[in-house]
Tab-separated table of C-alpha atoms in Angstrom:
chain	number	residue	atom	x	y	z
L	266	UNK	CA	179.703	118.441	89.729
L	267	UNK	CA	177.212	115.537	89.758
L	268	UNK	CA	175.001	114.770	86.777
L	269	UNK	CA	171.983	117.064	86.407
L	270	UNK	CA	173.645	119.837	88.410
L	271	UNK	CA	174.752	123.206	87.074
L	272	UNK	CA	177.594	124.898	88.879
L	273	UNK	CA	179.182	128.274	88.129
L	274	UNK	CA	181.397	130.445	90.273
L	275	UNK	CA	181.984	134.004	89.066
L	276	UNK	CA	183.036	137.200	90.730
L	277	UNK	CA	179.953	137.035	92.986
L	278	UNK	CA	180.477	133.392	93.800
L	279	UNK	CA	177.327	132.488	91.901
L	280	UNK	CA	176.528	128.851	92.426
L	281	UNK	CA	173.699	126.841	90.993
L	282	UNK	CA	174.044	123.648	92.982
L	283	UNK	CA	170.776	121.951	92.244
L	284	UNK	CA	169.156	120.471	89.159
L	285	UNK	CA	167.761	123.207	86.912
L	286	UNK	CA	164.056	122.521	87.344
L	287	UNK	CA	162.824	125.870	86.003
L	288	UNK	CA	159.578	125.338	84.150
L	289	UNK	CA	156.706	127.493	83.079
L	290	UNK	CA	153.443	127.208	85.014
L	291	UNK	CA	150.963	124.951	83.241
L	292	UNK	CA	149.238	126.818	80.420
L	293	UNK	CA	151.454	129.863	80.836
L	294	UNK	CA	152.780	131.595	77.736
L	295	UNK	CA	156.481	132.094	77.110
L	296	UNK	CA	157.917	135.410	78.217
L	297	UNK	CA	160.431	137.806	76.766
L	298	UNK	CA	163.143	138.056	79.407
L	299	UNK	CA	166.113	140.430	79.477
L	300	UNK	CA	169.095	139.356	81.584
L	301	UNK	CA	171.387	142.243	82.577
L	302	UNK	CA	174.698	141.256	84.180
L	303	UNK	CA	178.275	142.245	83.444
L	304	UNK	CA	179.415	138.669	84.153
L	305	UNK	CA	179.165	136.703	80.904
L	306	UNK	CA	179.117	133.320	82.651
L	307	UNK	CA	176.141	134.363	84.791
L	308	UNK	CA	174.282	135.558	81.690
L	309	UNK	CA	174.955	132.312	79.833
L	310	UNK	CA	173.902	130.191	82.798
L	311	UNK	CA	170.644	132.108	83.240
L	312	UNK	CA	169.995	132.055	79.498
L	313	UNK	CA	170.318	128.275	79.463
L	314	UNK	CA	167.946	127.845	82.392
L	315	UNK	CA	165.355	130.226	80.958
L	316	UNK	CA	165.511	128.954	77.383
L	317	UNK	CA	164.996	125.378	78.563
L	318	UNK	CA	161.773	126.643	80.103
L	319	UNK	CA	160.762	127.987	76.688
L	320	UNK	CA	161.329	131.691	77.307
L	321	UNK	CA	162.842	134.102	74.782
L	322	UNK	CA	165.999	135.538	76.333
L	323	UNK	CA	167.972	138.703	75.549
L	324	UNK	CA	171.291	139.657	77.151
L	325	UNK	CA	172.838	142.978	78.150
L	326	UNK	CA	176.252	143.411	79.750
L	327	UNK	CA	175.533	146.706	81.542
L	328	UNK	CA	172.666	148.864	82.740
L	329	UNK	CA	172.701	151.305	79.834
L	330	UNK	CA	172.568	148.516	77.285
L	331	UNK	CA	169.853	146.869	79.378
L	332	UNK	CA	167.791	150.072	79.258
L	333	UNK	CA	168.067	150.296	75.470
L	334	UNK	CA	167.231	146.615	75.072
L	335	UNK	CA	164.211	146.856	77.374
L	336	UNK	CA	162.741	149.762	75.427
L	337	UNK	CA	163.346	147.897	72.171
L	338	UNK	CA	162.045	144.396	72.944
L	339	UNK	CA	159.545	145.355	75.705
L	340	UNK	CA	160.089	142.286	77.901
L	341	UNK	CA	157.627	141.033	80.479
L	342	UNK	CA	160.470	140.304	82.922
L	343	UNK	CA	164.043	141.439	83.582
L	344	UNK	CA	166.733	139.799	85.724
L	345	UNK	CA	169.063	142.623	86.744
L	346	UNK	CA	172.358	142.421	88.618
L	347	UNK	CA	172.488	144.886	91.499
L	348	UNK	CA	176.208	145.633	91.188
L	349	UNK	CA	177.517	146.662	87.785
L	350	UNK	CA	180.258	149.196	87.063
L	351	UNK	CA	178.138	151.127	84.541
L	352	UNK	CA	174.597	151.910	85.717
L	353	UNK	CA	173.823	149.443	88.483
L	354	UNK	CA	170.589	147.549	88.970
L	355	UNK	CA	168.876	150.166	91.154
L	356	UNK	CA	169.736	153.011	88.778
L	357	UNK	CA	168.418	150.947	85.874
L	358	UNK	CA	165.214	150.155	87.772
L	359	UNK	CA	164.622	153.818	88.630
L	360	UNK	CA	165.173	154.819	84.997
L	361	UNK	CA	162.833	152.114	83.688
L	362	UNK	CA	160.027	153.046	86.080
L	363	UNK	CA	159.999	156.531	84.587
L	364	UNK	CA	159.087	155.183	81.131
L	365	UNK	CA	155.697	153.966	79.915
L	366	UNK	CA	157.132	150.576	78.905
L	367	UNK	CA	159.257	150.155	82.015
L	368	UNK	CA	156.391	150.730	84.437
L	369	UNK	CA	154.920	147.294	83.741
L	370	UNK	CA	158.099	145.175	83.517
L	371	UNK	CA	158.538	142.673	86.342
L	372	UNK	CA	162.071	143.316	87.669
L	373	UNK	CA	163.926	140.613	89.574
L	374	UNK	CA	167.102	141.870	91.257
L	375	UNK	CA	170.110	139.539	91.376
L	376	UNK	CA	171.964	140.520	94.514
L	377	UNK	CA	174.349	139.373	97.198
L	378	UNK	CA	173.079	142.174	99.443
L	379	UNK	CA	172.060	141.020	102.865
L	380	UNK	CA	171.655	144.426	104.489
L	381	UNK	CA	167.987	144.952	105.315
L	382	UNK	CA	168.047	148.689	104.586
L	383	UNK	CA	169.583	148.128	101.153
L	384	UNK	CA	166.918	145.573	100.281
L	385	UNK	CA	164.159	147.937	101.431
L	386	UNK	CA	165.735	150.659	99.287
L	387	UNK	CA	165.654	148.288	96.309
L	388	UNK	CA	161.912	147.657	96.717
L	389	UNK	CA	161.209	151.357	97.212
L	390	UNK	CA	162.996	152.071	93.934
L	391	UNK	CA	160.708	149.748	91.990
L	392	UNK	CA	162.204	146.258	92.271
L	393	UNK	CA	159.460	143.614	92.343
L	394	UNK	CA	161.460	140.769	93.886
L	395	UNK	CA	165.038	139.613	94.357
L	396	UNK	CA	167.107	136.452	94.095
L	397	UNK	CA	170.042	136.164	96.431
L	398	UNK	CA	173.425	135.172	95.131
L	399	UNK	CA	174.616	132.498	94.916
L	400	UNK	CA	171.638	131.704	92.704
L	401	UNK	CA	169.949	128.341	93.211
L	402	UNK	CA	167.811	127.160	90.281
L	403	UNK	CA	164.930	125.903	92.434
L	404	UNK	CA	164.708	129.197	94.289
L	405	UNK	CA	165.006	131.078	91.011
L	406	UNK	CA	162.268	128.876	89.530
L	407	UNK	CA	159.953	129.677	92.459
L	408	UNK	CA	160.630	133.411	92.060
L	409	UNK	CA	159.974	133.172	88.324
L	410	UNK	CA	156.669	131.366	88.895
L	411	UNK	CA	155.610	134.051	91.365
L	412	UNK	CA	156.603	136.727	88.878
L	413	UNK	CA	154.768	134.938	86.104
L	414	UNK	CA	151.562	134.947	88.172
L	415	UNK	CA	151.878	138.691	88.692
L	416	UNK	CA	152.512	139.234	84.978
L	417	UNK	CA	149.484	137.142	84.033
L	418	UNK	CA	147.318	139.167	86.411
L	419	UNK	CA	148.673	142.377	84.890
L	420	UNK	CA	147.904	141.074	81.412
L	421	UNK	CA	144.371	140.110	82.443
L	422	UNK	CA	143.830	143.575	83.904
L	423	UNK	CA	145.194	145.156	80.718
L	424	UNK	CA	142.919	142.962	78.586
L	425	UNK	CA	139.945	144.008	80.685
L	426	UNK	CA	140.985	147.643	80.358
L	427	UNK	CA	141.296	147.202	76.609
L	428	UNK	CA	137.828	145.657	76.527
L	429	UNK	CA	136.495	148.622	78.488
L	430	UNK	CA	138.261	151.052	76.149
L	431	UNK	CA	136.888	149.215	73.113
L	432	UNK	CA	133.402	149.143	74.616
L	433	UNK	CA	133.641	152.862	75.447
L	434	UNK	CA	134.753	153.617	71.876
L	435	UNK	CA	131.903	151.546	70.425
L	436	UNK	CA	129.462	153.228	72.803
L	437	UNK	CA	130.737	156.649	71.746
L	438	UNK	CA	130.276	155.730	68.071
L	439	UNK	CA	126.772	154.424	68.792
L	440	UNK	CA	125.905	157.575	70.710
L	441	UNK	CA	127.167	159.724	67.853
L	442	UNK	CA	125.086	157.722	65.394
L	443	UNK	CA	122.016	158.018	67.604
L	444	UNK	CA	122.613	161.739	67.897
L	445	UNK	CA	122.966	162.000	64.129
L	446	UNK	CA	119.725	160.067	63.685
L	447	UNK	CA	117.999	162.316	66.222
L	448	UNK	CA	119.194	165.414	64.371
L	449	UNK	CA	118.792	164.160	60.783
L	450	UNK	CA	115.785	164.162	58.487
L	451	UNK	CA	115.603	160.606	57.204
L	452	UNK	CA	113.971	161.485	53.876
L	453	UNK	CA	116.426	164.119	52.621
L	454	UNK	CA	119.485	163.405	54.758
L	455	UNK	CA	119.520	167.065	55.802
L	456	UNK	CA	119.675	168.113	59.453
L	457	UNK	CA	116.194	168.397	60.928
L	458	UNK	CA	114.284	171.134	62.745
L	459	UNK	CA	115.784	170.244	66.118
L	460	UNK	CA	119.286	170.664	64.733
L	461	UNK	CA	118.306	173.911	62.999
L	462	UNK	CA	117.041	175.401	66.270
L	463	UNK	CA	120.286	174.553	68.063
L	464	UNK	CA	122.514	175.685	65.204
L	465	UNK	CA	120.828	179.020	64.576
L	466	UNK	CA	121.212	179.926	68.251
L	467	UNK	CA	124.918	179.118	67.999
L	468	UNK	CA	125.345	181.184	64.832
L	469	UNK	CA	123.367	184.062	66.336
L	470	UNK	CA	125.572	184.082	69.437
L	471	UNK	CA	128.712	183.889	67.298
L	472	UNK	CA	127.575	186.796	65.113
L	473	UNK	CA	126.778	188.817	68.237
L	474	UNK	CA	130.242	188.242	69.681
L	475	UNK	CA	132.144	188.850	66.457
L	476	UNK	CA	129.845	191.591	65.114
L	477	UNK	CA	129.866	189.880	61.762
L	478	UNK	CA	126.820	189.604	59.483
L	479	UNK	CA	124.428	186.679	59.528
L	480	UNK	CA	121.667	185.942	57.032
L	481	UNK	CA	119.168	183.159	56.543
L	482	UNK	CA	116.728	181.842	53.955
L	483	UNK	CA	113.347	180.186	54.302
L	484	UNK	CA	112.581	177.978	51.289
L	485	UNK	CA	109.128	176.634	50.421
L	486	UNK	CA	108.513	174.144	47.615
L	487	UNK	CA	105.787	175.640	45.477
L	488	UNK	CA	102.411	173.870	45.296
L	489	UNK	CA	103.732	170.866	47.197
L	490	UNK	CA	100.314	170.029	48.652
L	491	UNK	CA	98.882	169.895	45.144
L	492	UNK	CA	101.673	167.508	44.102
L	493	UNK	CA	100.830	165.211	47.020
L	494	UNK	CA	97.094	165.395	46.362
L	495	UNK	CA	97.479	164.795	42.619
L	496	UNK	CA	100.242	162.203	42.417
L	497	UNK	CA	100.408	160.723	45.915
L	498	UNK	CA	102.875	160.894	48.777
L	499	UNK	CA	105.435	158.609	47.126
L	500	UNK	CA	105.837	161.124	44.318
L	501	UNK	CA	105.862	163.892	46.915
L	502	UNK	CA	108.731	162.172	48.736
L	503	UNK	CA	110.665	161.865	45.478
L	504	UNK	CA	110.121	165.566	44.804
L	505	UNK	CA	111.450	166.400	48.272
L	506	UNK	CA	114.531	164.233	47.821
L	507	UNK	CA	115.412	165.591	44.393
L	508	UNK	CA	114.623	169.179	45.348
L	509	UNK	CA	116.899	168.829	48.372
L	510	UNK	CA	119.747	167.744	46.078
L	511	UNK	CA	119.178	170.785	43.865
L	512	UNK	CA	119.051	173.039	46.939
L	513	UNK	CA	122.339	171.619	48.180
L	514	UNK	CA	123.908	172.148	44.752
L	515	UNK	CA	122.879	175.785	44.810
L	516	UNK	CA	124.489	176.554	48.171
L	517	UNK	CA	128.007	177.514	49.184
L	518	UNK	CA	130.230	175.325	51.340
L	519	UNK	CA	129.762	177.521	54.426
L	520	UNK	CA	125.957	177.524	54.225
L	521	UNK	CA	123.992	175.243	56.559
L	522	UNK	CA	120.700	173.780	55.335
L	523	UNK	CA	118.030	171.951	57.339
L	524	UNK	CA	114.566	170.600	56.595
L	525	UNK	CA	112.300	172.285	59.116
L	526	UNK	CA	108.865	171.186	57.918
L	527	UNK	CA	107.007	169.177	55.306
L	528	UNK	CA	108.017	171.329	52.339
L	529	UNK	CA	110.081	173.953	54.164
L	530	UNK	CA	113.840	174.346	54.455
L	531	UNK	CA	115.991	176.768	56.413
L	532	UNK	CA	119.425	177.903	55.251
L	533	UNK	CA	121.874	179.700	57.544
L	534	UNK	CA	124.455	181.914	55.855
L	535	UNK	CA	127.211	182.825	58.339
L	536	UNK	CA	129.330	185.901	57.684
L	537	UNK	CA	126.999	186.904	54.840
L	538	UNK	CA	125.286	190.221	54.163
L	539	UNK	CA	121.851	190.495	52.587
L	540	UNK	CA	123.044	191.184	49.043
L	541	UNK	CA	125.253	188.114	48.945
L	542	UNK	CA	122.484	186.021	50.521
L	543	UNK	CA	120.015	187.194	47.861
L	544	UNK	CA	122.421	186.232	45.083
L	545	UNK	CA	122.951	182.833	46.683
L	546	UNK	CA	119.179	182.371	47.019
L	547	UNK	CA	118.727	183.197	43.333
L	548	UNK	CA	121.315	180.581	42.330
L	549	UNK	CA	119.511	178.100	44.540
L	550	UNK	CA	116.137	178.959	42.995
L	551	UNK	CA	117.533	178.490	39.500
L	552	UNK	CA	119.162	175.188	40.494
L	553	UNK	CA	115.838	173.786	41.699
L	554	UNK	CA	113.851	175.091	38.723
L	555	UNK	CA	116.361	173.631	36.262
L	556	UNK	CA	116.061	170.158	37.804
L	557	UNK	CA	113.419	168.057	36.045
L	558	UNK	CA	111.970	165.639	38.575
L	559	UNK	CA	110.981	162.184	37.338
L	560	UNK	CA	108.716	160.473	39.838
L	561	UNK	CA	106.387	157.543	39.232
L	562	UNK	CA	106.691	157.964	35.485
L	563	UNK	CA	105.694	161.618	35.755
L	564	UNK	CA	107.997	164.481	34.774
L	565	UNK	CA	107.573	167.478	37.032
L	566	UNK	CA	109.164	170.886	37.027
L	567	UNK	CA	109.568	171.990	40.620
L	568	UNK	CA	110.086	175.530	41.843
L	569	UNK	CA	110.703	177.182	45.192
L	570	UNK	CA	109.819	180.484	46.813
L	571	UNK	CA	112.629	181.869	48.925
L	572	UNK	CA	112.573	184.511	51.632
L	573	UNK	CA	115.851	186.067	52.734
L	574	UNK	CA	116.678	188.102	55.847
L	575	UNK	CA	119.773	189.538	57.474
L	576	UNK	CA	120.301	189.991	61.190
L	577	UNK	CA	119.874	193.637	62.161
L	578	UNK	CA	119.494	195.833	65.237
L	579	UNK	CA	115.716	195.626	65.175
L	580	UNK	CA	115.856	191.903	65.916
L	581	UNK	CA	116.042	190.704	69.509
L	582	UNK	CA	116.799	187.088	68.727
L	583	UNK	CA	117.340	184.514	66.003
L	584	UNK	CA	113.622	183.751	65.828
L	585	UNK	CA	112.961	187.309	64.655
L	586	UNK	CA	115.368	186.846	61.750
L	587	UNK	CA	113.723	183.567	60.727
L	588	UNK	CA	110.278	185.169	60.901
L	589	UNK	CA	111.498	187.988	58.664
L	590	UNK	CA	112.771	185.456	56.122
L	591	UNK	CA	109.468	183.583	56.369
L	592	UNK	CA	107.641	186.803	55.527
L	593	UNK	CA	109.856	187.110	52.461
L	594	UNK	CA	108.924	183.585	51.355
L	595	UNK	CA	105.248	184.464	51.864
L	596	UNK	CA	105.670	187.527	49.647
L	597	UNK	CA	107.475	185.477	46.975
L	598	UNK	CA	104.571	183.015	46.877
L	599	UNK	CA	102.036	185.812	46.687
L	600	UNK	CA	103.867	187.343	43.740
L	601	UNK	CA	103.469	184.207	41.687
L	602	UNK	CA	105.948	181.752	43.238
L	603	UNK	CA	109.375	180.732	41.931
L	604	UNK	CA	110.815	183.975	43.275
L	605	UNK	CA	113.247	185.319	45.878
L	606	UNK	CA	112.112	188.129	48.188
L	607	UNK	CA	113.387	190.027	51.201
L	608	UNK	CA	111.258	192.089	53.564
L	609	UNK	CA	113.063	194.923	55.352
L	610	UNK	CA	111.801	197.356	57.961
L	611	UNK	CA	111.944	200.958	56.830
L	612	UNK	CA	114.679	203.066	58.365
L	613	UNK	CA	112.153	205.926	58.783
L	614	UNK	CA	109.355	205.229	61.228
L	615	UNK	CA	105.837	206.545	60.769
L	616	UNK	CA	104.495	209.164	63.214
L	617	UNK	CA	103.094	207.790	66.496
L	618	UNK	CA	99.607	206.398	66.205
L	619	UNK	CA	99.818	205.823	62.459
L	620	UNK	CA	99.488	202.175	61.383
L	621	UNK	CA	100.586	201.461	57.842
L	622	UNK	CA	100.484	198.281	55.783
L	623	UNK	CA	102.468	197.866	52.622
L	624	UNK	CA	100.307	196.031	50.125
L	625	UNK	CA	101.577	194.052	47.175
L	626	UNK	CA	99.292	193.013	44.371
L	627	UNK	CA	100.384	189.529	43.293
L	628	UNK	CA	99.150	187.428	40.380
L	629	UNK	CA	95.571	186.286	40.724
L	630	UNK	CA	94.375	189.425	42.483
L	631	UNK	CA	95.031	188.282	46.048
L	632	UNK	CA	96.320	190.822	48.535
L	633	UNK	CA	99.226	190.133	50.887
L	634	UNK	CA	99.806	192.063	54.104
L	635	UNK	CA	103.393	192.858	55.039
L	636	UNK	CA	104.364	194.180	58.522
L	637	UNK	CA	104.079	197.966	59.026
L	638	UNK	CA	106.985	200.121	57.794
L	639	UNK	CA	108.271	197.323	55.605
L	640	UNK	CA	110.008	197.286	52.264
L	641	UNK	CA	110.099	194.403	49.849
L	642	UNK	CA	113.253	193.663	47.897
L	643	UNK	CA	113.488	191.076	45.161
L	644	UNK	CA	116.443	189.489	43.528
L	645	UNK	CA	116.818	190.262	39.817
L	646	UNK	CA	115.557	187.533	37.508
């Protein structure tokens, strides 16, 4: 053999009769390459050629070992002998193409096949290209460069896909944040009225399907307008923030609270009957009243009036339940504030044509009208 020429003759008569000029394309990164051939001399020859080009080479002496190695090292390219006694090149290719990793590997078949039908079969089974035996380094180098171009294009496509996936993930996070902002009261951090409207409809529908109880509370901060008028809106904002913390502390984990107006909050109590909701409302009232609010150098004792209602057969929709709870809050205010009240329709209706108003005499002599055939229930204090 002349200088600069590699020559090997194995069982397939593999001959490399030209100078090994394999080189990576300019600027191309090194590849992980798996060589699968049961002829050790062929493997060593190919390893030498590929390593001189800067590639990282792994060897397997049969198809099964080649499969295991491919799944382990995840090569960009494989050089696979077509004829091996244990799992030939086509069987290995078919098996690889059925795996997530193997679908993207560039597979170069080393073959002495000249039959056109057999070569077509090889391509149909997932082979990307082939090198005829005896292998000539210059031809192999050209095939490797072509394969490298394909791999680089695949990598560029994958990078673009990853960018799209990352952008989609960031967009989803941004959308969620925007949705949270749209549904969140910025002063208290509670969900806002828009969220409350959506959520109460969901809870109402769920209670209808499951036939389980549902209650709600309407909470008003007592004399909030007077606080704003006397101390200013900055103090009023501080009162709202600290009252919201006390409200949250007085609730159970399953309760849902939202700020629905300037000084008004709505609490949804899923799977809760009226008695339990009244007890929860009383704990909440006590939690707020016990909190001493310090705002602008002023110490304030804040209280709330709470109306409680439970879903019942007389109500056509969720709005009716909220209105009933709002009536309870109105009654609590009329009775001197810092109270919990529940207004319930009487089970016994008045005779037709008779209009009745239940009247409650609160502190200060004012009179409060409650809907006809109504009862007022208060939590014990």
